[in-house]
PDB file of C-alpha atoms in Angstrom:
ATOM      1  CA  UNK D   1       0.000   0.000   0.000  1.00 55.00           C
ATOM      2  CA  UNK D   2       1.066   3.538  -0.999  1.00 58.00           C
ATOM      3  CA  UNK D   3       1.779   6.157   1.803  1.00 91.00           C
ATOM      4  CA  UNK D   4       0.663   9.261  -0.493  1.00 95.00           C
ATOM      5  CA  UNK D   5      -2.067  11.292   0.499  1.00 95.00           C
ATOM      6  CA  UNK D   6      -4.050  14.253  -1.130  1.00 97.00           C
ATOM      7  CA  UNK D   7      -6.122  16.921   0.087  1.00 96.00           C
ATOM      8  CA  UNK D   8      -8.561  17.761  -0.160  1.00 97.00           C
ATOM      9  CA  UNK D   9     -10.255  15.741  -1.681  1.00 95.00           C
ATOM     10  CA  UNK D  10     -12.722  17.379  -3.140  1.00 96.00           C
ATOM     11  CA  UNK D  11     -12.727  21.273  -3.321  1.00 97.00           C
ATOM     12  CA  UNK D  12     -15.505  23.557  -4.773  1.00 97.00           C
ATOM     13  CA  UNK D  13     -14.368  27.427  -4.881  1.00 96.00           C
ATOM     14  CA  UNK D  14     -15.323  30.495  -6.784  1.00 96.00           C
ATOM     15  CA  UNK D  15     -13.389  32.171 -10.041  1.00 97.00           C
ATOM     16  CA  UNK D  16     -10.667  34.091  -8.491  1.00 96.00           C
ATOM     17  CA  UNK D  17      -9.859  32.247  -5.352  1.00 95.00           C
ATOM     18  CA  UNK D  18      -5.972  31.270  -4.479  1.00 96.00           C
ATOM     19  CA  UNK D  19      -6.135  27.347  -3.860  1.00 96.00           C
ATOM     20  CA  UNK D  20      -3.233  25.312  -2.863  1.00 97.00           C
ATOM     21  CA  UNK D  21      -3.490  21.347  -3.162  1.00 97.00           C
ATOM     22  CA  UNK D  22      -1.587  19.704  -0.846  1.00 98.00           C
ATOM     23  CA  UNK D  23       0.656  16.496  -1.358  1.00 98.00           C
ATOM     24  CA  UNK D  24       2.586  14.634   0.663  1.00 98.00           C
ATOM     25  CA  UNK D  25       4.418  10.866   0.637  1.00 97.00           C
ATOM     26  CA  UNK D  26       5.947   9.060   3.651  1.00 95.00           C
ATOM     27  CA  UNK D  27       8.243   6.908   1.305  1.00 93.00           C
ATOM     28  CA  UNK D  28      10.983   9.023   1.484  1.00 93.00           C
ATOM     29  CA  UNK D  29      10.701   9.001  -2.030  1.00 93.00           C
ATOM     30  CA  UNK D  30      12.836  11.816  -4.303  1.00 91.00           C
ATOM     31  CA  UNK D  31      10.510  11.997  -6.925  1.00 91.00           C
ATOM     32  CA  UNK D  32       7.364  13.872  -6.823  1.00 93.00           C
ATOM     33  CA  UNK D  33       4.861  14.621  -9.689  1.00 93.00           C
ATOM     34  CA  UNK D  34       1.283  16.613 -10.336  1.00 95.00           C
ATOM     35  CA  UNK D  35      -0.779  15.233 -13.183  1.00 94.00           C
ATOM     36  CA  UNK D  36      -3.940  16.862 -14.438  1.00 95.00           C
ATOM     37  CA  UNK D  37      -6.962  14.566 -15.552  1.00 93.00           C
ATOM     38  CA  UNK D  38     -10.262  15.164 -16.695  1.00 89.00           C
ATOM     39  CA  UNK D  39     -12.717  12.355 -16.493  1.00 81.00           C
ATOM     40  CA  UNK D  40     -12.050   8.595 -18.238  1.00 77.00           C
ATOM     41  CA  UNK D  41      -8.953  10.417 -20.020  1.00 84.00           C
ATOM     42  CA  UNK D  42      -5.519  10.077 -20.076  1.00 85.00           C
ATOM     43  CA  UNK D  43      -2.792  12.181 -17.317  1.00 90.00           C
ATOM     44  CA  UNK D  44      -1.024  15.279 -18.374  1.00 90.00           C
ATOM     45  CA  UNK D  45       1.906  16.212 -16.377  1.00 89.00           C
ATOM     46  CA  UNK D  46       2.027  19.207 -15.201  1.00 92.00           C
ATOM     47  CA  UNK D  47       4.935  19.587 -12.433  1.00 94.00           C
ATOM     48  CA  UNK D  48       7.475  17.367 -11.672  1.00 91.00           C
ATOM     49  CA  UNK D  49      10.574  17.495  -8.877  1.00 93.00           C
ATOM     50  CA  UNK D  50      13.731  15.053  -8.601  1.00 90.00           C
ATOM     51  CA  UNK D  51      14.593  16.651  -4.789  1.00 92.00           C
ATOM     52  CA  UNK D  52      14.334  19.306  -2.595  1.00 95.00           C
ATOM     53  CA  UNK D  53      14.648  22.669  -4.056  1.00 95.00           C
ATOM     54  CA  UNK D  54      14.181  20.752  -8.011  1.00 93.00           C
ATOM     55  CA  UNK D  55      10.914  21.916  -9.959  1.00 94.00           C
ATOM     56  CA  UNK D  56      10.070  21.583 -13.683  1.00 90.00           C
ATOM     57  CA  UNK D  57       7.308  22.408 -15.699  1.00 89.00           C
ATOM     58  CA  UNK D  58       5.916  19.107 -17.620  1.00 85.00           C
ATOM     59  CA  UNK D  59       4.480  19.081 -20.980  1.00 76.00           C
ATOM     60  CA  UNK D  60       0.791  20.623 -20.486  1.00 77.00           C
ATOM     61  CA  UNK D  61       0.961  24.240 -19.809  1.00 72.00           C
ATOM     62  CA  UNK D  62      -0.161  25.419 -16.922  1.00 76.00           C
ATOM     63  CA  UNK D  63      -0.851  28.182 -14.595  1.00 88.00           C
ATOM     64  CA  UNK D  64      -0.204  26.349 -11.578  1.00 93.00           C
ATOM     65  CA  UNK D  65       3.133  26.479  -9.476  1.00 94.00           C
ATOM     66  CA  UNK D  66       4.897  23.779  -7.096  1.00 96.00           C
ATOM     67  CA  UNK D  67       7.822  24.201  -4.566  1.00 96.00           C
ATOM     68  CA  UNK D  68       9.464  20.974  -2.578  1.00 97.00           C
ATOM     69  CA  UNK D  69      10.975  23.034   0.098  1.00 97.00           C
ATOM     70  CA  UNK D  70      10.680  19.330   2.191  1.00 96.00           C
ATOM     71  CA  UNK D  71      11.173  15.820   0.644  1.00 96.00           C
ATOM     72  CA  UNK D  72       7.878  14.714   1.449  1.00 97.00           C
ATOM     73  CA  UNK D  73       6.070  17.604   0.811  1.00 97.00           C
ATOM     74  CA  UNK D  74       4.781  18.947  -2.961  1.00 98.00           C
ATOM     75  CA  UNK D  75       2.121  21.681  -2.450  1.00 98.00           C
ATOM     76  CA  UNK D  76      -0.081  23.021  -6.130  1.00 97.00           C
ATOM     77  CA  UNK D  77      -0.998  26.491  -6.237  1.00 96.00           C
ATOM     78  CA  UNK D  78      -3.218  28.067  -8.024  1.00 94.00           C
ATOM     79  CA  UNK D  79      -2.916  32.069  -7.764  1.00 93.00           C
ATOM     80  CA  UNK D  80      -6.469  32.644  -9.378  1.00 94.00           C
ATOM     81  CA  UNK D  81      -8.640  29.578  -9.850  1.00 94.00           C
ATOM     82  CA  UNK D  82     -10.636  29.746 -13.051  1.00 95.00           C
ATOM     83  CA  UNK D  83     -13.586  27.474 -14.433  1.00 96.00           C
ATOM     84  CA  UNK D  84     -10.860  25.950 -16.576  1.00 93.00           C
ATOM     85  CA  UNK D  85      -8.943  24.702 -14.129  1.00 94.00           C
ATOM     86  CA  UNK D  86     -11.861  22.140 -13.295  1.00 96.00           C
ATOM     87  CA  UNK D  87     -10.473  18.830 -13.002  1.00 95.00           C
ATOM     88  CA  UNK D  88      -8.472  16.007 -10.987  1.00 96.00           C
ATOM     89  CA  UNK D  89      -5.569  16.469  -9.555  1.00 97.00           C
ATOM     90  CA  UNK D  90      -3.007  13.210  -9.245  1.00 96.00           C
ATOM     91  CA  UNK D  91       0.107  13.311  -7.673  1.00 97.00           C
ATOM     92  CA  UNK D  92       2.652  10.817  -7.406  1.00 94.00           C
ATOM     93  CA  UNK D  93       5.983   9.675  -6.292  1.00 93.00           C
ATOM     94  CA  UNK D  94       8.718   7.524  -7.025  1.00 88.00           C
ATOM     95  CA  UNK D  95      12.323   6.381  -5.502  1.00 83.00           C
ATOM     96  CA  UNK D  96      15.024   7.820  -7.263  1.00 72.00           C
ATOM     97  CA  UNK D  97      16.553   4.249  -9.058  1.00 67.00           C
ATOM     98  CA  UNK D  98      13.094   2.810 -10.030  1.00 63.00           C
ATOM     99  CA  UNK D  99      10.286   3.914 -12.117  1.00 69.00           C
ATOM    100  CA  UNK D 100       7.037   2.886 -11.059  1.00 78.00           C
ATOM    101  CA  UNK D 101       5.210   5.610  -9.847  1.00 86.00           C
ATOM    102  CA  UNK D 102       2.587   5.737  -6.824  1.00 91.00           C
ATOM    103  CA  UNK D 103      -0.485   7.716  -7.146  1.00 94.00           C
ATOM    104  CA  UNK D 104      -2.638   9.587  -4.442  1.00 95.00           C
ATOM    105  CA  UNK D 105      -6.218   9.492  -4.548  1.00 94.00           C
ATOM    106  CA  UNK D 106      -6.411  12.434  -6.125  1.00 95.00           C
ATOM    107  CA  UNK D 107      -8.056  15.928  -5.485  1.00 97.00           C
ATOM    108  CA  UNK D 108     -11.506  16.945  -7.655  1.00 96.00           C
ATOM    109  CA  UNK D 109     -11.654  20.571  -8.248  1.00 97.00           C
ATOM    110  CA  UNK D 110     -14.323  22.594  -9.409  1.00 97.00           C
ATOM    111  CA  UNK D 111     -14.077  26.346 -10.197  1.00 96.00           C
ATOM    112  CA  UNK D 112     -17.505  28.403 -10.236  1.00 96.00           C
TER     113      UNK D 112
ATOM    114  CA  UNK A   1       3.749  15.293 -31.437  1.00 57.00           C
ATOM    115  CA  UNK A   2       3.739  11.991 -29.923  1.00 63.00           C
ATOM    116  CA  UNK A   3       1.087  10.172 -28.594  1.00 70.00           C
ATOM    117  CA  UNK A   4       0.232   6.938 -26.943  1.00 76.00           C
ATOM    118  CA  UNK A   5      -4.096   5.379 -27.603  1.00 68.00           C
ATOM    119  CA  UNK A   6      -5.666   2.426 -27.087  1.00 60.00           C
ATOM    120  CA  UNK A   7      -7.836   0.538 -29.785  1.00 60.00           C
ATOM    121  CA  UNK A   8     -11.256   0.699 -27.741  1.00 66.00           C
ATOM    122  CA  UNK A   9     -12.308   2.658 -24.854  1.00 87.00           C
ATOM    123  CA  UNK A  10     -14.467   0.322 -23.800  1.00 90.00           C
ATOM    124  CA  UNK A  11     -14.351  -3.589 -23.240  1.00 93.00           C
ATOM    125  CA  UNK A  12     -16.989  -6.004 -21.592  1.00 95.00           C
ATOM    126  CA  UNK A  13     -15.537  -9.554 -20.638  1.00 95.00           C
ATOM    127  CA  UNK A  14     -17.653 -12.323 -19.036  1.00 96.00           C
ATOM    128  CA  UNK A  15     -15.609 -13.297 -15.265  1.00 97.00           C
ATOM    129  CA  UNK A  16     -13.587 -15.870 -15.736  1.00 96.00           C
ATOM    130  CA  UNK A  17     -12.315 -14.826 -19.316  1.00 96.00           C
ATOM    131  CA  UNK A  18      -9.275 -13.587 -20.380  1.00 97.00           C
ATOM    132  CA  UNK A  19      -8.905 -10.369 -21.209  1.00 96.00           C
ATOM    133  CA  UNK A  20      -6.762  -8.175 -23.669  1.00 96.00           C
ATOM    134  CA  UNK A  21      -7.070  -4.288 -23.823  1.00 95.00           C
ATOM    135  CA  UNK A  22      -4.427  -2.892 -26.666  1.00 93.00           C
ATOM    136  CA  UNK A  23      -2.200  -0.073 -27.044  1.00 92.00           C
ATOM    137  CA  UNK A  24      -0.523   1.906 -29.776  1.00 91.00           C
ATOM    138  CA  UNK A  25       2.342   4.244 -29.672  1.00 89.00           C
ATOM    139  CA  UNK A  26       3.477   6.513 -32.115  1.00 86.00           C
ATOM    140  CA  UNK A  27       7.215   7.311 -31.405  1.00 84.00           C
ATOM    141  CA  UNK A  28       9.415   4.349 -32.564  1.00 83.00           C
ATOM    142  CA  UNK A  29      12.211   5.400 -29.629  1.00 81.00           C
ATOM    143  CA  UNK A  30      10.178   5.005 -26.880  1.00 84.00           C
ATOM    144  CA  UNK A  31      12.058   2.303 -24.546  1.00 83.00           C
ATOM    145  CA  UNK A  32      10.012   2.201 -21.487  1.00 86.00           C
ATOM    146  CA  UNK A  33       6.501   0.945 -21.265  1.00 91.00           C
ATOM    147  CA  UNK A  34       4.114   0.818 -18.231  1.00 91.00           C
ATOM    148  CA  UNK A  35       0.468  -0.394 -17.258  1.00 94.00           C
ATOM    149  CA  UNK A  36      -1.831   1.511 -14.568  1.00 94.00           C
ATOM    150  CA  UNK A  37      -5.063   0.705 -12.809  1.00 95.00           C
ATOM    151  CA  UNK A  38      -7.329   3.026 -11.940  1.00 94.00           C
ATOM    152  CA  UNK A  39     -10.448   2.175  -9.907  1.00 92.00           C
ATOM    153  CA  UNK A  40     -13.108   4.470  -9.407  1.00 88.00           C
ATOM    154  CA  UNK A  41     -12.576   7.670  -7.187  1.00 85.00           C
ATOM    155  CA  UNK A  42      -8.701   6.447  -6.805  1.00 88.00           C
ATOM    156  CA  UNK A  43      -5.271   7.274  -8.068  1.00 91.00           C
ATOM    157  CA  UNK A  44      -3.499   4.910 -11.143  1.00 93.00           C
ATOM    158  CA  UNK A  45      -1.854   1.949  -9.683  1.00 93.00           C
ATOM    159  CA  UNK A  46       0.721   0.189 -11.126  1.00 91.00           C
ATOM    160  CA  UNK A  47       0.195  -3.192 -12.897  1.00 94.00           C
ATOM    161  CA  UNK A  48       2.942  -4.315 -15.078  1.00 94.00           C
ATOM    162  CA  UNK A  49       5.957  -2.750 -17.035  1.00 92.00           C
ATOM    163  CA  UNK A  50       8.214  -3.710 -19.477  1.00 93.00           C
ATOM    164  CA  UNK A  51      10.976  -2.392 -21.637  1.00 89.00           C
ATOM    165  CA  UNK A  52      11.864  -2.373 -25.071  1.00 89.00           C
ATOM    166  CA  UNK A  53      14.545  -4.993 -25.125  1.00 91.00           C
ATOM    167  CA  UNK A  54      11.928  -7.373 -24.291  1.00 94.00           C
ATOM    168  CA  UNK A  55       8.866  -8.866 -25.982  1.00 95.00           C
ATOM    169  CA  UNK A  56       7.297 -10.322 -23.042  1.00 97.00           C
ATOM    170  CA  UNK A  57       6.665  -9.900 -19.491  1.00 97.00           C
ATOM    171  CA  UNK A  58       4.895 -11.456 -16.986  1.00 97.00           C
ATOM    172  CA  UNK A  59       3.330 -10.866 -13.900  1.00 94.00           C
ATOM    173  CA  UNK A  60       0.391 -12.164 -11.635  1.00 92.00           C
ATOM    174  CA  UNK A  61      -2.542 -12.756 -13.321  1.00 96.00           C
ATOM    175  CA  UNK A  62      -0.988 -10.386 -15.830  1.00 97.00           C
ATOM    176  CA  UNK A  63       1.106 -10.445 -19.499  1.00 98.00           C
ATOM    177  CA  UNK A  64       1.989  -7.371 -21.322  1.00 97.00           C
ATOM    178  CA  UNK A  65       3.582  -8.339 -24.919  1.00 97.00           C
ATOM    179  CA  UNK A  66       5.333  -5.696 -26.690  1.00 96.00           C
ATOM    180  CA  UNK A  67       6.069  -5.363 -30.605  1.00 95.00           C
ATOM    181  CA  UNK A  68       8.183  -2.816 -31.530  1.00 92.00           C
ATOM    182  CA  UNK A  69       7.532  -3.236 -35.230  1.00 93.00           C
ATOM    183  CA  UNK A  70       4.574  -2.022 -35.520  1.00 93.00           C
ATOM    184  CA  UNK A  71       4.519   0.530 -32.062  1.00 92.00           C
ATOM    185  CA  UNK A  72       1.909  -1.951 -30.156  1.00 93.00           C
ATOM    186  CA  UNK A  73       1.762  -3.419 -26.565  1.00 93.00           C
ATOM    187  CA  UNK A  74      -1.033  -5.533 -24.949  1.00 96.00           C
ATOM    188  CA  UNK A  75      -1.957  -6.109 -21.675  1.00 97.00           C
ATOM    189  CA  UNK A  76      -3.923  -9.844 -20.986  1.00 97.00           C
ATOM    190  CA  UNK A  77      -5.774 -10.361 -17.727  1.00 97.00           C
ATOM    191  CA  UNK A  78      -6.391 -13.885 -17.392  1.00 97.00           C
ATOM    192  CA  UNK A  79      -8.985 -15.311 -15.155  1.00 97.00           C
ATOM    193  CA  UNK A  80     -10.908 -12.205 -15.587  1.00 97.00           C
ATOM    194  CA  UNK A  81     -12.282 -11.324 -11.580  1.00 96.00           C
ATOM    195  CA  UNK A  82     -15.129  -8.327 -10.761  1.00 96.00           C
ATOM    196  CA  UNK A  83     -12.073  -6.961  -9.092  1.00 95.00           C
ATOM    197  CA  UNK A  84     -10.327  -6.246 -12.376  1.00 97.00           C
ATOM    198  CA  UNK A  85     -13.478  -3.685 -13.467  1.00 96.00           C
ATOM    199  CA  UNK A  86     -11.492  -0.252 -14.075  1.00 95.00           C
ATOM    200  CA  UNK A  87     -10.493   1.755 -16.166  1.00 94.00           C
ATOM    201  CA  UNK A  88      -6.631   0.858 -17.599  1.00 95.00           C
ATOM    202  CA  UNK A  89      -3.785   3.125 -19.135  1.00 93.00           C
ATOM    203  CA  UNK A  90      -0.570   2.329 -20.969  1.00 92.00           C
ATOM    204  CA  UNK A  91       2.060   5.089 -21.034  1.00 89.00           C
ATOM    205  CA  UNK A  92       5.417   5.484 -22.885  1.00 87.00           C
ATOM    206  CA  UNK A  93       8.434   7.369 -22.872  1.00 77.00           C
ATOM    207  CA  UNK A  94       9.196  10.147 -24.645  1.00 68.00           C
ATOM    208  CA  UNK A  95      12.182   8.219 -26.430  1.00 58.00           C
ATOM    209  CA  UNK A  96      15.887   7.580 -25.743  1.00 54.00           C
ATOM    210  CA  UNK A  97      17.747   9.339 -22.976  1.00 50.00           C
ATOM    211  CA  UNK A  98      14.542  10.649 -22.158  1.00 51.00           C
ATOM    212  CA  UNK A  99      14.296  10.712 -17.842  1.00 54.00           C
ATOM    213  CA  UNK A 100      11.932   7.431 -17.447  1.00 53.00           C
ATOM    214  CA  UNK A 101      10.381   9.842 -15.233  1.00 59.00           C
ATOM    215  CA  UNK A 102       8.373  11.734 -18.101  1.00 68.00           C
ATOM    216  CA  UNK A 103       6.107   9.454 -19.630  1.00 73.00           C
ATOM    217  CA  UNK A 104       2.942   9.791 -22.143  1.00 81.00           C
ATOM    218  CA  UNK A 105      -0.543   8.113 -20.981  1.00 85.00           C
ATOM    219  CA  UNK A 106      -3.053   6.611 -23.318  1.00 84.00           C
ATOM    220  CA  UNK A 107      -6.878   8.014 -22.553  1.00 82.00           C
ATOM    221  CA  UNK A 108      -7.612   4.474 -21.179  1.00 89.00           C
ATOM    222  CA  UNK A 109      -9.868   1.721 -21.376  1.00 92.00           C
ATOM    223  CA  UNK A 110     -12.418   1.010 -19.718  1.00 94.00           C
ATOM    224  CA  UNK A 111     -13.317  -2.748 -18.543  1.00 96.00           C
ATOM    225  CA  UNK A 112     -16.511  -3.499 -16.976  1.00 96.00           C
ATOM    226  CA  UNK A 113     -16.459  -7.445 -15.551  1.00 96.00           C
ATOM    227  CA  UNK A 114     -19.744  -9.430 -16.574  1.00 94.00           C
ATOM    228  CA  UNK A 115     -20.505 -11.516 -13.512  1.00 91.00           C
TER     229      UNK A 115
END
């Protein structure tokens, strides 16, 4: 069983609102990820981190940031939520020497 | 640019079957190849991966067969159980001396388990 965890996990706000999403593994894992989904379809990454202090943008733009100030810790922001940033939220992690990755459950957000 | 789809989006298998959900890539120098879960209302979990200097792979339950000649993987679920109903995603890499780390998901397909 994983040790990520998400939240919230579920979040309804209004157009303008600052929203962080929190993330955070107990796997001591170096690698951290955000992933965007909309419903049935496929993950876009959006953020990704190899260690503290290490962020990169991933291949769907975005107007999100990340830090990883702590190894276990990879807070989203959103400055100003918008109704197009409705969608799930999937982070993940991974040790530094293997690949597979380990999902959260995800956070559901919905911009009004 | 490059992208990674599956044949159907939807599959229907009576329990106890075997099952095979397909995958097509488009980049030729992708070397890295995984299989998620994902259950309803929960993250992707990790089935089965496999890399390009193979052809086959097994796990439990599980077989993903790769051919690189014509950019296609499958994943076979034998012994289909109601457990297995979910929705299921191959991903690539990008391509050579690309970080395993960035990887391109499939839209997924769904598989509903007929009792």
């Amino acid at each position: 069983e994983a040790d990520i965890y998400q939240t919230p996990r579920y979040l309804v706000i209004g157009t303008g609102k600052k929203i962080t999403l929190e993330c955070s593994q107990t796997m001591g894992h170096d690698k951290m990820y955000w992933y965007q989904q909309d419903p049935g379809m496929e993950l876009h990454l959006i953020h990704y981190s190899y260690g503290v202090n290490s962020t990169e943008k991933g291949d769907l733009s975005s107007e999100s940031t990340v830090s990883r100030i702590r190894t276990e810790h990879f807070p989203l922001t959103l400055e100003s939520a918008r109704p197009s940033h409705t969608s799930q939220y999937l982070c993940a992690s991974s040790a530094l020497t293997f690949n597979e990755q380990f999902f959260g459950p995800g956070t559901r957000l919905t911009v009004l | 640019g490059e992208s990674v789809g599956l044949h159907l989006p939807t599959l229907s298998v009576q329990e106890g079957d075997n099952s095979i959900i397909n995958c097509a890539y488009s980049n030729s120098a992708s070397d890295y190849f995984i299989w998620y879960k994902q259950e309803s209302g929960k993250g992707p979990q990790f089935i089965i991966d496999i890399r390009s200097n193979m052809d086959k792979r097994q796990g439990q339950r599980v077989t993903v067969l790769l051919n690189k000649t014509v950019k296609h993987l499958s994943l076979q679920i034998a012994a289909t159980q109601p457990g297995d109903s979910a929705v299921y995603f191959c991903a690539a890499t990008e391509g050579p001396g690309t970080s395993y780390d960035k990887v391109i998901f499939g839209p997924g397909t769904s598989l509903s388990v007929i009792p």
